PDB file of C-alpha atoms in Angstrom:
ATOM      1  CA  THR T1499       0.043   0.012   0.060  1.00  0.00           C
ATOM      2  CA  VAL T1500       1.138   3.438  -1.016  1.00  0.00           C
ATOM      3  CA  VAL T1501       0.717   6.052   1.691  1.00  0.00           C
ATOM      4  CA  LEU T1502       1.250   9.678   0.978  1.00  0.00           C
ATOM      5  CA  ASP T1503       2.504  11.896   3.837  1.00  0.00           C
ATOM      6  CA  GLN T1504       0.060  14.911   3.190  1.00  0.00           C
ATOM      7  CA  VAL T1505       1.816  17.190   5.622  1.00  0.00           C
ATOM      8  CA  PRO T1506       1.796  20.931   4.115  1.00  0.00           C
ATOM      9  CA  GLN T1507       5.335  22.397   3.970  1.00  0.00           C
ATOM     10  CA  SER T1508       6.151  26.059   3.928  1.00  0.00           C
ATOM     11  CA  ASP T1509       6.316  26.344   0.172  1.00  0.00           C
ATOM     12  CA  GLY T1510       2.802  24.925  -0.279  1.00  0.00           C
ATOM     13  CA  GLU T1511       4.180  21.371  -1.508  1.00  0.00           C
ATOM     14  CA  LEU T1512       2.934  17.895  -0.504  1.00  0.00           C
ATOM     15  CA  HIS T1513       5.890  15.360  -0.211  1.00  0.00           C
ATOM     16  CA  GLY T1514       5.305  11.594  -0.668  1.00  0.00           C
ATOM     17  CA  ALA T1515       7.032   9.507   1.855  1.00  0.00           C
ATOM     18  CA  SER T1516       7.006   6.346  -0.348  1.00  0.00           C
ATOM     19  CA  PHE T1517       8.165   7.841  -3.541  1.00  0.00           C
ATOM     20  CA  GLY T1518      10.768  10.196  -2.184  1.00  0.00           C
ATOM     21  CA  PHE T1519       9.983  13.208  -4.604  1.00  0.00           C
ATOM     22  CA  PRO T1520       7.907  16.314  -4.188  1.00  0.00           C
ATOM     23  CA  THR T1521       4.580  16.300  -5.534  1.00  0.00           C
ATOM     24  CA  LYS T1522       3.245  20.117  -6.059  1.00  0.00           C
ATOM     25  CA  ILE T1523      -0.524  20.456  -5.693  1.00  0.00           C
ATOM     26  CA  GLY T1524      -0.238  24.190  -6.259  1.00  0.00           C
ATOM     27  CA  ARG T1525       0.778  27.416  -4.398  1.00  0.00           C
ATOM     28  CA  GLY T1526      -1.729  29.487  -2.531  1.00  0.00           C
ATOM     29  CA  ARG T1527      -3.986  26.611  -1.705  1.00  0.00           C
ATOM     30  CA  ALA T1528      -2.869  25.799   1.713  1.00  0.00           C
ATOM     31  CA  ALA T1529      -5.200  26.015   4.762  1.00  0.00           C
ATOM     32  CA  GLY T1530      -5.600  29.492   5.950  1.00  0.00           C
ATOM     33  CA  ASP T1531      -4.585  31.096   2.679  1.00  0.00           C
ATOM     34  CA  PRO T1532      -6.905  33.933   1.988  1.00  0.00           C
ATOM     35  CA  SER T1533      -6.516  33.507  -1.789  1.00  0.00           C
ATOM     36  CA  ARG T1534      -7.438  30.071  -1.756  1.00  0.00           C
ATOM     37  CA  GLY T1535      -9.754  29.126  -4.757  1.00  0.00           C
ATOM     38  CA  VAL T1536      -9.274  32.420  -6.582  1.00  0.00           C
ATOM     39  CA  PRO T1537      -7.552  31.992  -9.999  1.00  0.00           C
ATOM     40  CA  ARG T1538      -4.512  34.094 -10.755  1.00  0.00           C
ATOM     41  CA  LEU T1539      -4.822  37.139 -12.893  1.00  0.00           C
ATOM     42  CA  GLY T1540      -4.352  36.219 -16.376  1.00  0.00           C
ATOM     43  CA  SER T1541      -4.536  32.528 -15.913  1.00  0.00           C
ATOM     44  CA  ARG T1542      -6.617  30.101 -17.735  1.00  0.00           C
ATOM     45  CA  PRO T1543      -9.308  28.401 -15.791  1.00  0.00           C
ATOM     46  CA  THR T1544      -8.540  24.722 -15.046  1.00  0.00           C
ATOM     47  CA  MET T1545     -10.848  21.838 -15.400  1.00  0.00           C
ATOM     48  CA  GLY T1546     -13.964  22.202 -13.114  1.00  0.00           C
ATOM     49  CA  GLU T1547     -13.663  26.008 -12.754  1.00  0.00           C
ATOM     50  CA  THR T1548     -16.082  28.297 -14.533  1.00  0.00           C
ATOM     51  CA  GLN T1549     -15.709  31.858 -15.732  1.00  0.00           C
ATOM     52  CA  PRO T1550     -18.166  34.442 -14.551  1.00  0.00           C
ATOM     53  CA  PRO T1551     -20.832  35.386 -17.009  1.00  0.00           C
ATOM     54  CA  GLU T1552     -19.791  38.159 -19.194  1.00  0.00           C
ATOM     55  CA  GLY T1553     -21.907  41.415 -19.375  1.00  0.00           C
ATOM     56  CA  PRO T1554     -23.793  42.777 -22.581  1.00  0.00           C
ATOM     57  CA  ARG T1555     -21.458  44.005 -25.255  1.00  0.00           C
ATOM     58  CA  PRO T1556     -21.958  47.628 -26.034  1.00  0.00           C
ATOM     59  CA  PRO T1557     -23.361  48.122 -29.537  1.00  0.00           C
ATOM     60  CA  GLU T1558     -21.094  48.972 -32.381  1.00  0.00           C
ATOM     61  CA  GLY T1559     -20.935  52.410 -34.153  1.00  0.00           C
ATOM     62  CA  PRO T1560     -21.590  55.761 -32.699  1.00  0.00           C
ATOM     63  CA  GLN T1561     -24.329  56.127 -30.172  1.00  0.00           C
ATOM     64  CA  PRO T1562     -26.694  59.232 -29.784  1.00  0.00           C
ATOM     65  CA  PRO T1563     -26.093  61.081 -26.539  1.00  0.00           C
ATOM     66  CA  GLU T1564     -28.365  60.431 -23.661  1.00  0.00           C
ATOM     67  CA  GLY T1565     -30.946  63.147 -22.672  1.00  0.00           C
ATOM     68  CA  PRO T1566     -31.817  66.209 -24.678  1.00  0.00           C
ATOM     69  CA  THR T1567     -29.339  67.754 -26.808  1.00  0.00           C
ATOM     70  CA  PRO T1568     -28.025  71.151 -26.017  1.00  0.00           C
ATOM     71  CA  ASP T1569     -29.017  72.295 -29.524  1.00  0.00           C
ATOM     72  CA  ALA T1570     -32.763  71.081 -29.084  1.00  0.00           C
ATOM     73  CA  VAL T1571     -35.183  73.996 -29.000  1.00  0.00           C
ATOM     74  CA  PRO T1572     -38.679  73.085 -27.655  1.00  0.00           C
ATOM     75  CA  GLN T1573     -41.467  74.013 -29.975  1.00  0.00           C
ATOM     76  CA  THR T1574     -44.594  75.566 -28.695  1.00  0.00           C
ATOM     77  CA  VAL T1575     -47.896  75.418 -30.879  1.00  0.00           C
ATOM     78  CA  TYR T1576     -50.170  78.452 -30.416  1.00  0.00           C
ATOM     79  CA  GLU T1577     -53.814  78.081 -31.130  1.00  0.00           C
ATOM     80  CA  THR T1578     -55.900  80.932 -32.650  1.00  0.00           C
ATOM     81  CA  PRO T1579     -58.768  81.650 -30.179  1.00  0.00           C
ATOM     82  CA  PRO T1580     -62.099  81.544 -31.985  1.00  0.00           C
ATOM     83  CA  HIS T1581     -63.661  84.885 -33.258  1.00  0.00           C
ATOM     84  CA  PRO T1582     -65.959  86.408 -30.627  1.00  0.00           C
ATOM     85  CA  ILE T1583     -68.631  86.826 -33.393  1.00  0.00           C
ATOM     86  CA  ARG T1584     -69.696  83.265 -34.577  1.00  0.00           C
ATOM     87  CA  LEU T1585     -72.595  82.332 -36.913  1.00  0.00           C
ATOM     88  CA  THR T1586     -74.473  79.092 -36.355  1.00  0.00           C
ATOM     89  CA  VAL T1587     -76.605  77.391 -38.867  1.00  0.00           C
ATOM     90  CA  ASP T1588     -79.113  74.862 -37.957  1.00  0.00           C
ATOM     91  CA  ASP T1589     -81.237  74.686 -40.981  1.00  0.00           C
ATOM     92  CA  ASP T1590     -82.791  71.818 -42.881  1.00  0.00           C
ATOM     93  CA  LEU T1591     -82.609  73.428 -46.412  1.00  0.00           C
ATOM     94  CA  ARG T1592     -86.418  72.977 -46.731  1.00  0.00           C
ATOM     95  CA  ARG T1593     -88.108  76.178 -47.991  1.00  0.00           C
ATOM     96  CA  SER T1594     -91.924  77.244 -48.080  1.00  0.00           C
ATOM     97  CA  ARG T1595     -92.748  77.989 -51.606  1.00  0.00           C
ATOM     98  CA  LEU T1596     -95.535  80.464 -50.488  1.00  0.00           C
ATOM     99  CA  THR T1597     -93.122  82.283 -48.180  1.00  0.00           C
ATOM    100  CA  VAL T1598     -90.452  82.249 -50.681  1.00  0.00           C
ATOM    101  CA  PHE T1599     -92.638  83.776 -53.397  1.00  0.00           C
ATOM    102  CA  PHE T1600     -93.643  86.633 -51.017  1.00  0.00           C
ATOM    103  CA  ARG T1601     -90.335  86.980 -49.219  1.00  0.00           C
ATOM    104  CA  LEU T1602     -89.783  90.700 -50.015  1.00  0.00           C
ATOM    105  CA  ILE T1603     -93.300  91.567 -48.929  1.00  0.00           C
ATOM    106  CA  LEU T1604     -93.147  89.735 -45.815  1.00  0.00           C
ATOM    107  CA  ALA T1605     -89.902  91.381 -44.929  1.00  0.00           C
ATOM    108  CA  ILE T1606     -91.365  94.878 -45.004  1.00  0.00           C
ATOM    109  CA  PRO T1607     -92.322  95.033 -41.243  1.00  0.00           C
ATOM    110  CA  HIS T1608     -88.817  94.141 -40.420  1.00  0.00           C
ATOM    111  CA  PHE T1609     -87.556  96.869 -42.560  1.00  0.00           C
ATOM    112  CA  LEU T1610     -89.635  99.522 -40.740  1.00  0.00           C
ATOM    113  CA  TRP T1611     -88.778  97.971 -37.393  1.00  0.00           C
ATOM    114  CA  TRP T1612     -84.953  98.052 -38.180  1.00  0.00           C
ATOM    115  CA  TYR T1613     -85.340 101.604 -39.331  1.00  0.00           C
ATOM    116  CA  VAL T1614     -86.530 102.609 -35.636  1.00  0.00           C
ATOM    117  CA  TRP T1615     -83.761 100.484 -34.261  1.00  0.00           C
ATOM    118  CA  SER T1616     -80.949 101.809 -36.383  1.00  0.00           C
ATOM    119  CA  SER T1617     -81.740 105.458 -35.212  1.00  0.00           C
ATOM    120  CA  ILE T1618     -81.230 104.243 -31.635  1.00  0.00           C
ATOM    121  CA  ILE T1619     -78.262 102.034 -32.529  1.00  0.00           C
ATOM    122  CA  THR T1620     -76.394 104.796 -34.000  1.00  0.00           C
ATOM    123  CA  VAL T1621     -76.470 106.790 -31.041  1.00  0.00           C
ATOM    124  CA  LEU T1622     -75.463 104.109 -28.710  1.00  0.00           C
ATOM    125  CA  VAL T1623     -72.471 103.222 -30.882  1.00  0.00           C
ATOM    126  CA  ILE T1624     -71.263 106.736 -30.424  1.00  0.00           C
ATOM    127  CA  VAL T1625     -71.858 106.459 -26.698  1.00  0.00           C
ATOM    128  CA  ASN T1626     -69.934 103.111 -26.648  1.00  0.00           C
ATOM    129  CA  TRP T1627     -67.020 104.628 -28.706  1.00  0.00           C
ATOM    130  CA  PHE T1628     -66.218 107.183 -26.039  1.00  0.00           C
ATOM    131  CA  ALA T1629     -66.900 104.624 -23.370  1.00  0.00           C
ATOM    132  CA  VAL T1630     -64.174 102.301 -24.614  1.00  0.00           C
ATOM    133  CA  LEU T1631     -61.836 105.110 -25.049  1.00  0.00           C
ATOM    134  CA  ILE T1632     -62.241 106.203 -21.429  1.00  0.00           C
ATOM    135  CA  ARG T1633     -62.775 102.699 -19.687  1.00  0.00           C
ATOM    136  CA  GLY T1634     -61.158 100.526 -22.071  1.00  0.00           C
ATOM    137  CA  HIS T1635     -64.282  98.258 -22.526  1.00  0.00           C
ATOM    138  CA  THR T1636     -68.043  98.444 -23.019  1.00  0.00           C
ATOM    139  CA  PRO T1637     -70.343  98.511 -20.402  1.00  0.00           C
ATOM    140  CA  GLU T1638     -72.183  95.275 -19.926  1.00  0.00           C
ATOM    141  CA  ASP T1639     -75.638  96.552 -20.374  1.00  0.00           C
ATOM    142  CA  LEU T1640     -74.749  98.397 -23.444  1.00  0.00           C
ATOM    143  CA  HIS T1641     -73.023  95.535 -24.783  1.00  0.00           C
ATOM    144  CA  LEU T1642     -76.197  93.373 -24.425  1.00  0.00           C
ATOM    145  CA  LEU T1643     -78.294  95.811 -26.216  1.00  0.00           C
ATOM    146  CA  LEU T1644     -75.870  96.304 -29.067  1.00  0.00           C
ATOM    147  CA  ALA T1645     -75.289  92.416 -29.389  1.00  0.00           C
ATOM    148  CA  ARG T1646     -79.203  92.015 -29.563  1.00  0.00           C
ATOM    149  CA  ALA T1647     -79.472  94.601 -32.304  1.00  0.00           C
ATOM    150  CA  LEU T1648     -76.697  92.987 -34.362  1.00  0.00           C
ATOM    151  CA  ARG T1649     -78.297  89.411 -33.861  1.00  0.00           C
ATOM    152  CA  TYR T1650     -81.617  90.785 -35.072  1.00  0.00           C
ATOM    153  CA  ARG T1651     -80.086  92.296 -38.050  1.00  0.00           C
ATOM    154  CA  THR T1652     -78.460  88.941 -38.838  1.00  0.00           C
ATOM    155  CA  HIS T1653     -81.699  87.147 -38.507  1.00  0.00           C
ATOM    156  CA  VAL T1654     -83.503  89.559 -40.962  1.00  0.00           C
ATOM    157  CA  PHE T1655     -80.700  89.271 -43.542  1.00  0.00           C
ATOM    158  CA  SER T1656     -80.599  85.363 -43.307  1.00  0.00           C
ATOM    159  CA  TYR T1657     -84.367  85.499 -43.960  1.00  0.00           C
ATOM    160  CA  LEU T1658     -84.391  88.032 -46.810  1.00  0.00           C
ATOM    161  CA  PHE T1659     -81.304  86.129 -48.460  1.00  0.00           C
ATOM    162  CA  LEU T1660     -83.013  82.737 -48.183  1.00  0.00           C
ATOM    163  CA  VAL T1661     -80.452  81.387 -45.952  1.00  0.00           C
ATOM    164  CA  SER T1662     -83.159  80.401 -43.501  1.00  0.00           C
ATOM    165  CA  ASN T1663     -86.938  79.728 -43.672  1.00  0.00           C
ATOM    166  CA  PRO T1664     -88.624  80.648 -40.338  1.00  0.00           C
ATOM    167  CA  TYR T1665     -90.001  84.080 -39.834  1.00  0.00           C
ATOM    168  CA  PRO T1666     -87.589  86.092 -37.587  1.00  0.00           C
ATOM    169  CA  THR T1667     -88.687  87.529 -34.313  1.00  0.00           C
ATOM    170  CA  PHE T1668     -88.395  91.275 -33.609  1.00  0.00           C
ATOM    171  CA  PHE T1669     -86.097  91.187 -30.516  1.00  0.00           C
ATOM    172  CA  GLY T1670     -82.940  89.299 -31.642  1.00  0.00           C
ATOM    173  CA  ARG T1671     -83.192  86.769 -28.799  1.00  0.00           C
ATOM    174  CA  LEU T1672     -80.448  83.985 -28.840  1.00  0.00           C
ATOM    175  CA  GLY T1673     -81.745  80.837 -30.130  1.00  0.00           C
ATOM    176  CA  ALA T1674     -84.802  82.314 -31.705  1.00  0.00           C
ATOM    177  CA  HIS T1675     -83.671  81.526 -35.236  1.00  0.00           C
ATOM    178  CA  PRO T1676     -82.038  78.746 -37.118  1.00  0.00           C
ATOM    179  CA  VAL T1677     -79.253  81.051 -38.334  1.00  0.00           C
ATOM    180  CA  ASP T1678     -78.052  82.531 -35.143  1.00  0.00           C
ATOM    181  CA  LEU T1679     -75.137  84.629 -33.977  1.00  0.00           C
ATOM    182  CA  GLU T1680     -73.303  83.853 -30.898  1.00  0.00           C
ATOM    183  CA  ILE T1681     -71.373  87.093 -29.428  1.00  0.00           C
ATOM    184  CA  ASP T1682     -68.881  86.874 -26.424  1.00  0.00           C
ATOM    185  CA  GLY T1683     -69.285  89.221 -23.546  1.00  0.00           C
ATOM    186  CA  PRO T1684     -67.451  92.456 -23.264  1.00  0.00           C
ATOM    187  CA  ASP T1685     -63.755  92.256 -23.377  1.00  0.00           C
ATOM    188  CA  ARG T1686     -61.226  94.772 -22.831  1.00  0.00           C
ATOM    189  CA  GLN T1687     -60.266  96.759 -26.363  1.00  0.00           C
ATOM    190  CA  ARG T1688     -57.338  98.652 -27.392  1.00  0.00           C
ATOM    191  CA  ARG T1689     -57.827 102.361 -27.302  1.00  0.00           C
ATOM    192  CA  ALA T1690     -55.630 102.945 -30.276  1.00  0.00           C
ATOM    193  CA  VAL T1691     -57.615 100.540 -32.322  1.00  0.00           C
ATOM    194  CA  THR T1692     -60.858 102.160 -31.163  1.00  0.00           C
ATOM    195  CA  LEU T1693     -59.791 105.702 -31.869  1.00  0.00           C
ATOM    196  CA  PHE T1694     -58.965 104.841 -35.626  1.00  0.00           C
ATOM    197  CA  ARG T1695     -61.757 102.189 -36.073  1.00  0.00           C
ATOM    198  CA  LEU T1696     -63.437 103.771 -39.150  1.00  0.00           C
ATOM    199  CA  ILE T1697     -60.075 104.151 -40.905  1.00  0.00           C
ATOM    200  CA  LEU T1698     -59.192 100.596 -40.130  1.00  0.00           C
ATOM    201  CA  ALA T1699     -62.516  99.132 -41.101  1.00  0.00           C
ATOM    202  CA  ILE T1700     -62.367 100.551 -44.686  1.00  0.00           C
ATOM    203  CA  PRO T1701     -60.794  97.224 -46.322  1.00  0.00           C
ATOM    204  CA  ALA T1702     -63.263  95.086 -44.364  1.00  0.00           C
ATOM    205  CA  LEU T1703     -66.150  97.344 -45.457  1.00  0.00           C
ATOM    206  CA  VAL T1704     -65.245  96.818 -49.223  1.00  0.00           C
ATOM    207  CA  VAL T1705     -65.096  93.100 -48.699  1.00  0.00           C
ATOM    208  CA  ALA T1706     -68.424  93.174 -47.083  1.00  0.00           C
ATOM    209  CA  TYR T1707     -70.010  95.190 -49.916  1.00  0.00           C
ATOM    210  CA  VAL T1708     -68.736  92.551 -52.518  1.00  0.00           C
ATOM    211  CA  PHE T1709     -70.143  89.833 -50.233  1.00  0.00           C
ATOM    212  CA  LEU T1710     -73.494  91.550 -50.070  1.00  0.00           C
ATOM    213  CA  PHE T1711     -73.706  91.317 -53.965  1.00  0.00           C
ATOM    214  CA  VAL T1712     -72.620  87.622 -53.842  1.00  0.00           C
ATOM    215  CA  MET T1713     -75.564  87.131 -51.429  1.00  0.00           C
ATOM    216  CA  PHE T1714     -78.078  88.805 -53.602  1.00  0.00           C
ATOM    217  CA  PHE T1715     -77.129  86.739 -56.571  1.00  0.00           C
ATOM    218  CA  ILE T1716     -77.212  83.574 -54.827  1.00  0.00           C
ATOM    219  CA  ALA T1717     -80.614  84.573 -53.496  1.00  0.00           C
ATOM    220  CA  LEU T1718     -81.886  85.237 -56.902  1.00  0.00           C
ATOM    221  CA  ILE T1719     -80.934  81.976 -58.170  1.00  0.00           C
ATOM    222  CA  ALA T1720     -81.965  80.225 -55.039  1.00  0.00           C
ATOM    223  CA  TRP T1721     -85.374  81.919 -55.249  1.00  0.00           C
ATOM    224  CA  PHE T1722     -86.365  80.017 -58.651  1.00  0.00           C
ATOM    225  CA  ILE T1723     -84.825  76.889 -57.290  1.00  0.00           C
ATOM    226  CA  ALA T1724     -86.998  76.955 -53.980  1.00  0.00           C
ATOM    227  CA  LEU T1725     -90.006  77.641 -55.845  1.00  0.00           C
ATOM    228  CA  ALA T1726     -89.386  74.514 -57.992  1.00  0.00           C
ATOM    229  CA  VAL T1727     -88.197  71.933 -55.502  1.00  0.00           C
ATOM    230  CA  GLY T1728     -89.160  73.524 -52.196  1.00  0.00           C
ATOM    231  CA  ARG T1729     -85.452  73.313 -51.140  1.00  0.00           C
ATOM    232  CA  THR T1730     -82.216  75.431 -51.239  1.00  0.00           C
ATOM    233  CA  PRO T1731     -78.851  73.638 -52.619  1.00  0.00           C
ATOM    234  CA  LYS T1732     -76.730  73.239 -49.518  1.00  0.00           C
ATOM    235  CA  GLY T1733     -73.617  74.747 -51.376  1.00  0.00           C
ATOM    236  CA  MET T1734     -75.594  77.882 -52.139  1.00  0.00           C
ATOM    237  CA  ARG T1735     -76.779  78.132 -48.686  1.00  0.00           C
ATOM    238  CA  ASP T1736     -73.401  77.635 -47.111  1.00  0.00           C
ATOM    239  CA  LEU T1737     -71.824  80.219 -49.447  1.00  0.00           C
ATOM    240  CA  SER T1738     -74.499  82.745 -48.377  1.00  0.00           C
ATOM    241  CA  ALA T1739     -73.951  81.911 -44.774  1.00  0.00           C
ATOM    242  CA  TYR T1740     -70.188  82.451 -45.006  1.00  0.00           C
ATOM    243  CA  CYS T1741     -70.688  85.902 -46.483  1.00  0.00           C
ATOM    244  CA  LEU T1742     -73.308  86.718 -43.857  1.00  0.00           C
ATOM    245  CA  ARG T1743     -70.882  85.708 -41.163  1.00  0.00           C
ATOM    246  CA  TYR T1744     -68.190  88.058 -42.460  1.00  0.00           C
ATOM    247  CA  GLU T1745     -70.812  90.792 -42.886  1.00  0.00           C
ATOM    248  CA  ALA T1746     -71.826  90.343 -39.308  1.00  0.00           C
ATOM    249  CA  GLN T1747     -68.183  90.499 -37.950  1.00  0.00           C
ATOM    250  CA  VAL T1748     -67.715  93.771 -39.837  1.00  0.00           C
ATOM    251  CA  ALA T1749     -70.790  95.188 -38.438  1.00  0.00           C
ATOM    252  CA  ALA T1750     -69.544  93.999 -34.753  1.00  0.00           C
ATOM    253  CA  TYR T1751     -66.313  95.645 -35.589  1.00  0.00           C
ATOM    254  CA  LEU T1752     -67.916  98.919 -36.575  1.00  0.00           C
ATOM    255  CA  MET T1753     -70.384  98.689 -33.425  1.00  0.00           C
ATOM    256  CA  ILE T1754     -67.246  98.373 -31.182  1.00  0.00           C
ATOM    257  CA  LEU T1755     -68.468  95.104 -29.817  1.00  0.00           C
ATOM    258  CA  THR T1756     -64.901  93.832 -30.322  1.00  0.00           C
ATOM    259  CA  ASP T1757     -61.613  94.996 -31.543  1.00  0.00           C
ATOM    260  CA  ARG T1758     -60.994  91.754 -33.312  1.00  0.00           C
ATOM    261  CA  TYR T1759     -60.761  92.321 -37.040  1.00  0.00           C
ATOM    262  CA  PRO T1760     -63.195  90.439 -39.402  1.00  0.00           C
ATOM    263  CA  SER T1761     -61.786  87.042 -40.423  1.00  0.00           C
ATOM    264  CA  PHE T1762     -62.066  84.880 -43.442  1.00  0.00           C
ATOM    265  CA  ALA T1763     -61.321  81.756 -41.321  1.00  0.00           C
ATOM    266  CA  GLY T1764     -63.670  80.004 -39.251  1.00  0.00           C
ATOM    267  CA  PRO T1765     -65.536  76.660 -38.571  1.00  0.00           C
ATOM    268  CA  ARG T1766     -67.050  75.014 -41.392  1.00  0.00           C
ATOM    269  CA  ILE T1767     -70.697  75.637 -41.710  1.00  0.00           C
TER     270      ILE T1767
END
């Protein structure tokens, strides 16, 4: 029987008593050695030893910098607020042949009533002009009265130009007609714009004058169509409503209900 004398020596060797030559088991593996079981730097793992798992490799090629770049400029989108004077249309395009045939005659009482209103409204607009120059905004009660007068005028025009069918009321109440006018409350107005309001309104007045002629020719054609089929074509009605909306915004600008200039843009009718 061969017996090995497994007494560790100072150099980390095991000596075999029967063979008479040193048998090296390895340095640094003696009892009490703190580096026991730890492979040396740069040495290959021996059989039975495993390497620690490698981490993910970084992707090849240039990588974008993390976080926002210093040259990135945030973009802000500004939405244009809606115009304070807005036309609403809730019309089914049906027209009464009888009222269409006598439309001008039926509108005579409204012509007379508007003549009375216009004389009062002219004085109130002048008062409103001074009030805005002094206070920067229209008094609320005066604003409500002028807004009702403008709404009544829009109701009459929509009836006269065959944009709507029901007979309009005489007081311009909100929601009293299928073609209605929404008017925001009294906001602050710029005094410089108010001072030169008539001069600034000249281009808009020219466009509104052209639109009135457009509405007249559309109404003339729609009059014959409505007598024949009892309806108004939607495209003709929408074009007249578009012209009527711009004309109402011009009137509101002149009546100093708002300092927002009349706009060609707006929600689809």
